[in-house]
Amino acid sequence: MAETKQTPKYTFKDFQSGQQVRWCPGCGDIAILRAVQMAFAQMGIPKEKFVVVSGIGCSSRFPYYMATYGIHGIHGRAGALATGVKIANPELSVWQITGDGDALAIGGNHFIHEIRRNIDVNVLLFNNRIYGLTKGQYSPTSPKGMITKSSPYGTIEEPFNPGSLAIGAGATFFARGIDANVNLNVEILLQAQAHKGTSVVEFLQNCVIFNNGAYKDLTDKETKDENTIIVRHGEKMIFGKNKDKGLMLDEKGKIKIVKIGENGVTEDDILVHDAHEPDPFIHVQLAGLQHPVVLGVIREVRKETYCEALERQMKEVQAKSPIKNMHDLLHSGNTWKVES
Amino acid sequence: MAETKQTPKYTFKDFQSGQQVRWCPGCGDIAILRAVQMAFAQMGIPKEKFVVVSGIGCSSRFPYYMATYGIHGIHGRAGALATGVKIANPELSVWQITGDGDALAIGGNHFIHEIRRNIDVNVLLFNNRIYGLTKGQYSPTSPKGMITKSSPYGTIEEPFNPGSLAIGAGATFFARGIDANVNLNVEILLQAQAHKGTSVVEFLQNCVIFNNGAYKDLTDKETKDENTIIVRHGEKMIFGKNKDKGLMLDEKGKIKIVKIGENGVTEDDILVHDAHEPDPFIHVQLAGLQHPVVLGVIREVRKETYCEALERQMKEVQAKSPIKNMHDLLHSGNTWKVES
Amino acid sequence: MGNNGKSIVEEKDHVVIKFAGDSGDGMQFTGIRFSETSAMMGNEVSTLPDYPAEIRAPKGTIGGVSGFQIHIGSDHIETPGDYADVLVAMNPAALKANLRWVKKGGTIIVDIDTFTPQNLKKAGFDENPLKDGLTREYQIIQAPITTLTKEATKDLNIDHKTALQARNMFALGIVYWLFHRDLQYTINFFKQKFKNKPELAELNKRVLEAGYNYAHNIELSRTYIIKRAKLEPGTYRYINGNTATAWGLLAAAEKTGLQLYLGSYPITPASEILQEIAARKDLGAIAFQAEDEIAGVVTSIGASFAGKLAATSTSGPGLALKSEAINLAVMLELPLVIIDVQRGGPSTGLPTKPEQADLLQALWGRNGESPVAVLAASTPSNCFRYAYMAAKIALEHMIPVILLTDGFLANGSRPWKIPSLDELPDIKPPIVKEGELEKYYPYERIPGTYVRRWAIAGTPGYEHVIGGLEKKQVTGEVSYDPENHEKMVIERENKLKEIQKDIPPLEVDGPDEGELLVVGWGGTYGHINTAVHELRKEGYTVSHAHFHYINPLPANTEQVLSKFKKILIAEMNRGQFFRYLRSEFPQFDYRKYTKVQGIPFTVSELKQAIKKNLED
Amino acid sequence: MGNNGKSIVEEKDHVVIKFAGDSGDGMQFTGIRFSETSAMMGNEVSTLPDYPAEIRAPKGTIGGVSGFQIHIGSDHIETPGDYADVLVAMNPAALKANLRWVKKGGTIIVDIDTFTPQNLKKAGFDENPLKDGLTREYQIIQAPITTLTKEATKDLNIDHKTALQARNMFALGIVYWLFHRDLQYTINFFKQKFKNKPELAELNKRVLEAGYNYAHNIELSRTYIIKRAKLEPGTYRYINGNTATAWGLLAAAEKTGLQLYLGSYPITPASEILQEIAARKDLGAIAFQAEDEIAGVVTSIGASFAGKLAATSTSGPGLALKSEAINLAVMLELPLVIIDVQRGGPSTGLPTKPEQADLLQALWGRNGESPVAVLAASTPSNCFRYAYMAAKIALEHMIPVILLTDGFLANGSRPWKIPSLDELPDIKPPIVKEGELEKYYPYERIPGTYVRRWAIAGTPGYEHVIGGLEKKQVTGEVSYDPENHEKMVIERENKLKEIQKDIPPLEVDGPDEGELLVVGWGGTYGHINTAVHELRKEGYTVSHAHFHYINPLPANTEQVLSKFKKILIAEMNRGQFFRYLRSEFPQFDYRKYTKVQGIPFTVSELKQAIKKNLED
Ligand SMILES: Cc1ncc(C[n+]2csc(CCOP(=O)(O)OP(=O)(O)O)c2C)c(N)n1
Ligand SMILES: Cc1ncc(C[n+]2csc(CCOP(=O)(O)OP(=O)(O)O)c2C)c(N)n1
Ligand code: SF4
Ligand code: SF4
Ligand SMILES: [Mg+2]
Ligand SMILES: [Mg+2]
């Protein structure tokens, strides 16, 4: 991002739009909004270079609350909007806000394709496992059996794991945050911004109205340390209230949970998190883990982005082609003159 | 599938529709058609129970050549069509014919959702890495850099690996065939049919006109044994002209290729293929392997299908609900009488 | 029924009541209780909820106000009413938002406890309006509802917050007293609803009675009795448009013996149709919540091929998304019902508000020459009939049928005389049974109808493949032949036209010739009809014709129109039906009266428009 | 130029030649060579390829025949011609498929080597037609093309198969002799094309000359000279509709200094537009091949927000898919060009054939009141102008513009006088520059135009959020206010109407009043205009008005129509423009002449229809 003038110093308030926040009191979206505003203030990017786009859903009202450029789009198309903005102007820092319905139901195709193309967009997926805005139907991430307005007897569908899907589509960056942990979220958002390529961040987000308590075990003081693990590249994957549990691979290459001090396991045996390993075989396991749920940046590998490749190709072609403007093009190939 | 009368004995000819096959001479579709007709004849399913649906593309003209029920749909919607037919009547054997464009470009969303729901459909994905019918634009599986009508300077996009995507979406069955190997294809198709749940079969298919030779190394007599490995559940993963190469896991759980007899490796060390392992960490590696390319059934795990769950729930509800017909429904809840 | 003491009892033909409060105040619930009680006590009722787009819009603000309007009376209650006789305002914002919709001289009940400076400011009042001129223009009941609710429940073993959630019942109690309503229906309802939580049943009952007694004690000067309506005898229930639509489809399924398959994706204000059918696993109905609208309709097409009564439900943006696939159904000539619950557009527009601006999209929003049948329901309860008829036409004519309703019908409720299935017309789809035909040609048409036969996948002997490419007449093979294409285009057109034979003639309410015919279609029926009736009572000569069948139009349409000098088309868009009729029958003098505000017409504005057109 | 010996040389104003053979026979290539040579020799030219839907349809069958028709002449060559004067049939199937399109008395050149019993059977001939009456009705040249091609190339070091692929050049050689064409242009072309494979250049040259010499030797009784056209002086090139469309967008981008962004998904017959722009990385154009049509248009909307000249290209089914997103652009009021290359519908229909049946979809195929501008090009080369104008209107009026072309225009080619960019009108988008405004209100409209200003994402100081919900006038905040909604609906409508001021008046070709005006729009221009001109030459009084601006219509439309007693609307659908005009101006006597066969009108059928309407 070429900067000519000095970027002003911001605080999160500079990113508040002044529009009244209309989410339900207690909605997880509110805490995530705060984390985003805090993170933006730290990025050193001029305000006008941010573009925040979204689809439709409770979460998708997000752009209205940001004092940046933004589009509140149509349902499911956030990924395509973000793609268009970024390709059109790679100097913009593009943030895509999307729900589990918006990104994974109607928008599933754009989601996997922007990941495949490695468009340098930051995708913030607000996963409350429900359709909030339409008042409580199940979503593609609702656990099988969940009772909702449209599944009065419980759903009969397996949910997606957004991380597995993203990695299956070729994701170069996948992280997971959780609404309540603002500091972790800021940390993740800064890494997402730093990553060149599509950064998919799944936020586990509580919907107090239609799916309250979905992540209670992961946020409650008493239980969260046992039920979640925060991973960081280069650090050992240790968790638990007493930091006495960790992840290891078994002889088949499968992740297992071990207790340090039991069965001869020492801290040295615990696996070091390698977010940069290109082959995703461990990242898919981390993303898929149900217990503990993995938070933090699970995968971060560098590949050429779409815009980088486009720029590279543009330059190559322009260096070689004899056609420099419309006149050249119009007169290229077979032409003939008619004299008066 | 409840059968009342005896199923007739068929040969592949019974599944020929009599319509003239209009693919280009030499098109890989022709050999796959033959394999499907041969496999259908062996399935013991009455002809009228087969429904073959497709989207749009060269490959999607397939239903016209089958003497079964079928729909030649619209572009990208083969997965949704198949889903509808199957849910409506689980007794039908539903086959979805789709191209790499049809399934993975415009139809990507239906593809991942039918997999997620584990609809018991057999998805035959004809992957020629090109848009054939529209005369040669690149597809989501075209290798990066490929020159096509719409990428005159080479594509700048990473391709999908259909197997990784399918497994990321939760596939219970993934296999890979190749047009030229009719016997292997018949073997795979029979297993796809036997599998309850979405069976995704990727056929590597040569398009002689717009992407000729895409799989030359995998089909040429001289090179194919070195470049492909055929896996079967319970068998050791050995390949090579001299059957002297095999797959093993390294200490990190990553697949490596070894030579039997070299560095102390014996046949006993070679990994036995376990298609039934629910955790997909090895299957994703097999599906993603570039050299050798893995053919055969890579993954086959059993989970409740959508239709099974639907039937289960219908039964439960019907056993409990006091509402047995429209009259009951109309008169349920608050009603009142107006007397004359 | 209570004893209303010394106050004057006035008898009324009809009256409009509006409950308004914060989204969390339970106004919908309150309104429905009042409506049900009134219906059971023999009134005609028409209701309309009105809620904000946000799930929980900020408390105490105008944007967060949720309302429920009820019109009850003795006869011809066709709309929820323009202006309220009684407004219940649970807080200042509710008052602010609704004041302009209260009749001068009407009654306003407020929870005076909520009129704090803070709340007044949130609502945008500069000063307390109750101290102001307001008290001169309206009869204002300033009830300390919050305080008295606490008071009434303090000896119950119930936490503060829960207790206060019953505030709405206090207000309802006041209104019940005002209109001499019987509390028993509501108390019974609590018992039923809170079967497993008797303490909640008791709580609500207590507060309701407390409100009732409060009204009794403050000795209001005037209470009202609403005359009973002259209703046809029968069993009645309360129904809204979305439920009626869902049930109409279920009825068609039962009548034909076909299983119902609905492929749908949630969208306001249509989601309830999906939800209603999802709840009907007991009746064997399949509701498939698809990944998007396209999958919704395409899976339905697959289900139709497999022999189901296939339907899909959505609202405007969803209909746009489905248009390519509807065209496939046009080509396949498979039965399919598409329900579009219209809302304010374009784009996301006003998602919770009604509008009638999808008409041209329904008629022509597809590539190529693509005839589909278009129907429109006109009252919440007749959504049942038109959903049923849509299914009948789709099944019998092997054609996609779009049924238009709208957010007003979808959410509006009416008491409805429950029909018996026997009264409904038979449905006879052209299914071919095993062995019935020597050879099956998928596009051979049944003489005199243009309808092709339906060989359901799985039937032995009729294996065939159909698709979206143009096909040869009779055999259905792919054909690029120019003349064949034109013939098929015309066959599809003719098939649509043939439906005319199966639909009732257009009826005229009022004299069937004269100066002015007011024409409407769809959800504006109640307002237009009321306006016309009132004007006739006032001595004007004016008639009303309302279209439920839009494509094809009823056979007598031209004839009906020809009998009037002027035709005024009233619709909630910028003149789409006007354009359509004019393009069909250009010879008449059409005028239009349109409104695109995301709210229904008022009867009074319609009357004015009609009078104006009568004059010039 | 060769010496034609003893044969009679006839001078002609114009002549139609058709090359036909198997898909693999290179007929398109041959036809283009002939057309180019003719154009360079000073003729007017109009061409139309005609190929099967299959990539390689079965050899030797009717379904596999690929053709290329060329109309050359001295002036007013507006169509590729109805009937051929000369047919080249490379095999029996090509003869069978095209015989009915050859003028009685015309010349037919066949490769007699292919007339084997087997091939005759494949083509569906019961017996050899050449032995039959055919020789009496046509002048038939039975050339042993295959044999002589082999012969001519046997001393070249080239394999059999490759050599035979040059058979088409033998046929071309014959035709060149027949029309006194110069071989040099084509020989130069070979040199250029096969720069790196000189043996192929030599091969093609040899065979071409062999054909030419063969024709010379068999001493045909009659050869033709085509008069030169009186063309405006200038530099010319050959261009088809799709290339012209793509280039029109590129020209608009260069003129405004904005980068072109095309988000598209391949679909016949529009894919070439994407391909042409993908090839223009040298001009900095971005062609994004999206995952589907929806992503195609939505990424374009994103690009528009980021300040690009944004466009998307598709055909009918794709337009249906884009409709929801186009509506978003309507709400966002961002510039966007949508190109619909119409093909036969409904559904997949006749994907390689032209039709004009997407008109109503373009006008109204979206939910809600959704005004977009609609334009239509009318000749392959003026696709350039109308693509340019579509971009200009979109950019200047901040509105989505749909440009309709069709498969006939897309694939048809015409010599085209290359314009200079200076001739093109300026384009002035309402972009606001940094610091220009104190405060930016996204929906504040520029007085007198209804156009809002465009603050491009990234510009400091104008940060703002827009979306698909209805928005407040001026500020653009979300608004559910009823009156505001209606006002915004009307503002969007008025913004569209304002475009009228920027579009030229409707012109009349012929007398501007009278008995009959023939009206057309889009790709039928050439046929209608030719028919009208011919009729006028024959003494009839008839005029022609052709619409390029459809929404809004030119300001003088009503006035133009009012001057004629009857208006005959000719279109390739079932009467969509007829319906539109009638709904706009119901007072006139409209008639329609329609054809939905996936093939263009013929001039002769149009003439008949016009005469009939002149009479009654
Ligand atoms: C085309 C279209 N289809 C459906 C809808 C209705 N709709 C709006 S938001 C939504 C789902 C919301 O769920 P999610 O994306 O998870 O967001 P959340 O509200 O939970 O944050 C749906 C179905 C719509 N607005 N447009
Ligand atoms: C809605 C729509 N968009 C685009 C097309 C054009 N189209 C037809 S087939 C096709 C892609 C074909 O590629 P693939 O699915 O890989 O099939 P193949 O021809 O290679 O077998 C496209 C883009 C269409 N028919 N409909
Ligand atoms: S409904 Fe749920 S997701 Fe939506 S704002 Fe309320 S709490 Fe948040
Ligand atoms: S174009 Fe390619 S995929 Fe299509 S039929 Fe020909 S060879 Fe097969
Ligand atoms: Mg959600
Ligand atoms: Mg392909």
GROMACS .gro file of C-alpha atoms in nm, chain A residues 97-247:
model
  151
   97ILE     CA    1  -1.856  -0.910   0.691
   98THR     CA    2  -2.074  -1.211   0.651
   99GLY     CA    3  -2.290  -1.450   0.852
  100ASP     CA    4  -2.303  -1.827   0.852
  101GLY     CA    5  -2.607  -1.803   0.628
  102ASP     CA    6  -2.468  -1.529   0.413
  103ALA     CA    7  -2.130  -1.695   0.358
  104LEU     CA    8  -2.212  -2.061   0.376
  105ALA     CA    9  -2.573  -2.100   0.263
  106ILE     CA   10  -2.658  -1.869  -0.026
  107GLY     CA   11  -2.305  -1.733  -0.052
  108GLY     CA   12  -2.118  -2.063  -0.038
  109ASN     CA   13  -2.001  -2.047  -0.395
  110HIS     CA   14  -1.849  -1.701  -0.375
  111PHE     CA   15  -1.688  -1.796  -0.047
  112ILE     CA   16  -1.502  -2.096  -0.187
  113HIS     CA   17  -1.406  -1.916  -0.505
  114GLU     CA   18  -1.262  -1.610  -0.341
  115ILE     CA   19  -1.056  -1.844  -0.125
  116ARG     CA   20  -0.945  -2.045  -0.425
  117ARG     CA   21  -0.839  -1.728  -0.606
  118ASN     CA   22  -0.663  -1.605  -0.294
  119ILE     CA   23  -0.817  -1.261  -0.322
  120ASP     CA   24  -0.652  -1.046  -0.057
  121VAL     CA   25  -0.969  -0.981   0.138
  122ASN     CA   26  -1.031  -1.026   0.509
  123VAL     CA   27  -1.340  -1.236   0.553
  124LEU     CA   28  -1.502  -1.205   0.893
  125LEU     CA   29  -1.753  -1.484   0.925
  126PHE     CA   30  -1.993  -1.425   1.213
  127ASN     CA   31  -2.099  -1.775   1.300
  128ASN     CA   32  -2.397  -1.778   1.533
  129ARG     CA   33  -2.523  -2.103   1.382
  130ILE     CA   34  -2.860  -1.949   1.306
  131TYR     CA   35  -3.031  -1.708   1.071
  132GLY     CA   36  -3.070  -1.411   1.298
  133LEU     CA   37  -3.226  -1.149   1.076
  134THR     CA   38  -3.505  -1.372   0.947
  135LYS     CA   39  -3.582  -1.467   1.306
  136GLY     CA   40  -3.440  -1.799   1.376
  137GLN     CA   41  -3.420  -2.063   1.105
  138TYR     CA   42  -3.131  -2.310   1.111
  139SER     CA   43  -2.817  -2.242   0.914
  140PRO     CA   44  -2.556  -2.464   0.747
  141THR     CA   45  -2.359  -2.454   1.072
  142SER     CA   46  -2.644  -2.546   1.305
  143PRO     CA   47  -2.560  -2.871   1.480
  144LYS     CA   48  -2.763  -3.169   1.369
  145GLY     CA   49  -3.076  -3.201   1.577
  146MET     CA   50  -3.107  -2.834   1.665
  147ILE     CA   51  -3.462  -2.712   1.703
  148THR     CA   52  -3.533  -2.386   1.524
  149LYS     CA   53  -3.827  -2.216   1.359
  150SER     CA   54  -3.776  -2.413   1.041
  151SER     CA   55  -3.675  -2.735   1.214
  152PRO     CA   56  -3.943  -2.778   1.478
  153TYR     CA   57  -3.840  -3.142   1.521
  154GLY     CA   58  -3.466  -3.080   1.499
  155THR     CA   59  -3.250  -3.043   1.191
  156ILE     CA   60  -3.157  -3.354   0.995
  157GLU     CA   61  -2.850  -3.208   0.829
  158GLU     CA   62  -2.482  -3.232   0.912
  159PRO     CA   63  -2.332  -2.886   0.958
  160PHE     CA   64  -2.034  -2.748   0.773
  161ASN     CA   65  -1.718  -2.684   0.963
  162PRO     CA   66  -1.621  -2.348   0.810
  163GLY     CA   67  -1.251  -2.414   0.864
  164SER     CA   68  -1.257  -2.752   0.692
  165LEU     CA   69  -1.452  -2.608   0.403
  166ALA     CA   70  -1.220  -2.310   0.368
  167ILE     CA   71  -0.910  -2.526   0.378
  168GLY     CA   72  -1.069  -2.770   0.134
  169ALA     CA   73  -1.115  -2.475  -0.099
  170GLY     CA   74  -0.747  -2.392  -0.065
  171ALA     CA   75  -0.744  -2.130   0.210
  172THR     CA   76  -0.409  -1.970   0.280
  173PHE     CA   77  -0.529  -1.823   0.610
  174PHE     CA   78  -0.778  -1.951   0.860
  175ALA     CA   79  -0.829  -1.828   1.214
  176ARG     CA   80  -1.098  -1.859   1.473
  177GLY     CA   81  -1.201  -1.597   1.725
  178ILE     CA   82  -1.484  -1.576   1.973
  179ASP     CA   83  -1.696  -1.271   2.046
  180ALA     CA   84  -1.614  -1.244   2.413
  181ASN     CA   85  -1.237  -1.245   2.373
  182VAL     CA   86  -1.174  -0.899   2.236
  183ASN     CA   87  -0.799  -0.906   2.284
  184LEU     CA   88  -0.757  -1.231   2.101
  185ASN     CA   89  -0.979  -1.098   1.826
  186VAL     CA   90  -0.770  -0.787   1.784
  187GLU     CA   91  -0.458  -1.003   1.764
  188ILE     CA   92  -0.618  -1.220   1.498
  189LEU     CA   93  -0.747  -0.923   1.299
  190LEU     CA   94  -0.403  -0.768   1.286
  191GLN     CA   95  -0.262  -1.095   1.152
  192ALA     CA   96  -0.544  -1.122   0.901
  193GLN     CA   97  -0.463  -0.777   0.774
  194ALA     CA   98  -0.093  -0.860   0.754
  195HIS     CA   99  -0.161  -1.178   0.558
  196LYS     CA  100  -0.149  -1.139   0.184
  197GLY     CA  101  -0.426  -1.351   0.043
  198THR     CA  102  -0.776  -1.439   0.158
  199SER     CA  103  -0.788  -1.432   0.535
  200VAL     CA  104  -1.083  -1.625   0.667
  201VAL     CA  105  -1.164  -1.548   1.027
  202GLU     CA  106  -1.448  -1.739   1.184
  203PHE     CA  107  -1.594  -1.561   1.484
  204LEU     CA  108  -1.798  -1.778   1.714
  205GLN     CA  109  -2.078  -1.536   1.791
  206ASN     CA  110  -2.360  -1.564   2.033
  207CYS     CA  111  -2.711  -1.474   1.919
  208VAL     CA  112  -2.889  -1.393   2.240
  209ILE     CA  113  -3.230  -1.416   2.086
  210PHE     CA  114  -3.239  -1.724   1.868
  211ASN     CA  115  -2.945  -1.935   1.974
  212ASN     CA  116  -2.842  -1.810   2.311
  213GLY     CA  117  -2.569  -2.005   2.485
  214ALA     CA  118  -2.440  -2.179   2.174
  215TYR     CA  119  -2.084  -2.115   2.290
  216LYS     CA  120  -2.143  -2.097   2.662
  217ASP     CA  121  -1.890  -2.371   2.735
  218LEU     CA  122  -1.628  -2.180   2.541
  219THR     CA  123  -1.683  -1.846   2.714
  220ASP     CA  124  -1.785  -1.925   3.069
  221LYS     CA  125  -1.503  -1.858   3.309
  222GLU     CA  126  -1.526  -2.198   3.469
  223THR     CA  127  -1.521  -2.404   3.155
  224LYS     CA  128  -1.350  -2.210   2.881
  225ASP     CA  129  -0.993  -2.307   2.962
  226GLU     CA  130  -1.075  -2.675   2.937
  227ASN     CA  131  -1.283  -2.640   2.625
  228THR     CA  132  -1.069  -2.415   2.413
  229ILE     CA  133  -0.707  -2.395   2.310
  230ILE     CA  134  -0.547  -2.084   2.172
  231VAL     CA  135  -0.277  -2.162   1.920
  232ARG     CA  136   0.006  -1.940   1.804
  233HIS     CA  137   0.263  -2.017   1.541
  234GLY     CA  138   0.584  -2.153   1.692
  235GLU     CA  139   0.430  -2.216   2.031
  236LYS     CA  140   0.346  -2.546   2.190
  237MET     CA  141  -0.019  -2.633   2.179
  238ILE     CA  142  -0.096  -2.643   2.550
  239PHE     CA  143  -0.428  -2.572   2.721
  240GLY     CA  144  -0.633  -2.634   3.032
  241LYS     CA  145  -0.687  -2.434   3.345
  242ASN     CA  146  -0.356  -2.562   3.473
  243LYS     CA  147  -0.186  -2.555   3.137
  244ASP     CA  148  -0.140  -2.926   3.178
  245LYS     CA  149  -0.294  -3.054   2.858
  246GLY     CA  150  -0.162  -3.052   2.510
  247LEU     CA  151  -0.193  -3.181   2.158
   0.00000   0.00000   0.00000
